[in-house]
C-alpha positions as MATLAB code, in Angstrom:
seq = 'MRRRKSIANKADNASLLEIAPDGTLQFLWEDAFAPMLELGESTLCRASHVEPQGTEWVADLSPVGGPRLGAFPLRNDALSAERDWLQHYGFGRRVSSPSQNDTT';
ca = [
      11.971   -0.392  -15.990;
      11.009   -1.724  -12.594;
      11.228   -5.333  -11.598;
       8.721   -6.711   -9.093;
       9.442   -9.509   -6.702;
       6.979  -11.103   -4.288;
       8.197  -12.061   -0.864;
       6.067  -14.208    1.459;
       5.566  -12.804    4.940;
       4.892  -14.771    8.117;
       1.148  -14.923    7.412;
       1.852  -16.516    3.989;
       0.443  -13.438    2.248;
       2.481  -12.021   -0.601;
       4.169   -8.693    0.033;
       5.118   -6.499   -2.866;
       8.688   -5.273   -3.049;
       9.880   -3.163   -5.982;
      13.560   -2.968   -6.824;
      14.492   -0.102   -9.153;
      17.497   -0.394  -11.514;
      19.487    1.894   -9.188;
      18.883   -0.526   -6.290;
      16.226    1.610   -4.589;
      13.628   -0.476   -2.746;
       9.940    0.365   -2.370;
       7.540   -1.791   -0.395;
       4.358   -1.769    1.616;
       5.399   -1.667    5.244;
       5.659   -4.976    7.036;
       7.456   -5.171   10.366;
       9.545   -7.995    8.888;
      11.094   -5.407    6.524;
      12.343   -3.191    9.391;
      15.952   -4.468    9.128;
      16.120   -3.051    5.580;
      16.042    0.455    7.077;
      19.574   -0.146    8.367;
      20.972   -0.980    4.915;
      21.255    2.622    3.791;
      19.435    5.930    3.557;
      15.722    5.367    4.204;
      12.560    7.409    3.832;
       9.123    6.311    5.018;
       6.078    7.837    3.303;
       2.388    7.411    3.987;
       0.507    5.939    1.017;
      -2.978    6.075    2.507;
      -5.203    6.517    5.531;
      -7.725    4.017    6.928;
     -10.161    5.930    9.113;
     -13.579    5.539   10.709;
     -16.580    7.175    9.082;
     -19.509    6.886   11.452;
     -19.651    3.190   12.299;
     -17.841    2.107    9.126;
     -14.300    2.384    7.743;
     -12.860    4.005    4.610;
      -9.471    3.718    2.927;
      -8.335    7.093    1.579;
      -5.604    6.619   -1.023;
      -5.330   10.309   -1.942;
      -1.662   10.549   -0.813;
      -0.754    8.478   -3.922;
      -3.454    9.950   -6.167;
      -5.866    7.105   -5.527;
      -9.558    6.858   -4.695;
     -11.448    6.697   -1.439;
     -12.539    3.068   -0.945;
     -15.486    1.977    1.157;
     -17.290    2.293    3.393;
     -16.593   -1.094    4.984;
     -18.254   -2.560    8.086;
     -14.919   -3.756    9.520;
     -11.555   -1.986    9.727;
      -9.834   -5.147    8.513;
     -11.962   -5.045    5.335;
     -10.785   -1.478    4.664;
      -7.160   -2.490    5.324;
      -7.490   -5.395    2.873;
      -9.011   -3.161    0.184;
      -6.239   -0.602    0.773;
      -3.505   -3.220    0.397;
      -5.125   -4.767   -2.698;
      -5.414   -1.361   -4.392;
      -1.843   -0.379   -3.564;
      -0.490   -3.690   -4.833;
      -2.512   -3.468   -8.056;
      -2.056    0.221   -8.937;
       1.269    1.037   -7.316;
       2.505    2.621   -4.135;
       4.934    5.237   -2.969;
       4.200    7.508   -5.924;
       1.253    9.285   -7.511;
      -0.550    6.964   -9.902;
      -3.412    7.007  -12.379;
      -6.392    5.175  -10.982;
      -9.997    4.319  -11.732;
     -12.895    6.431  -10.449;
     -12.262    8.286   -7.193;
     -15.261    6.480   -5.647;
     -14.346    2.964   -6.775;
     -15.207    0.373   -4.126;
     -13.601   -2.631   -5.802;
];
């Protein structure tokens, strides 16, 4: 069973950090977490891609089995949707998700 712990970052937004029973850490990358890479063996994996589509932006969560979110008028909107989805449905592993075209 995984235990979840929220850690506040400098912008006072919650960051999700998962600690497995074996001590393995999983988290959405924040530069503030960079020192953790020196604590032991580390592997970085891409969970998604935020890319332009015409004049709008989409968040493609297919690397973790997620949907394609958007299109959004601003890149920051796509980044926010990406982060929200990853925090809600999981990250760093393939997950079950709602419809592949979900925009919420």
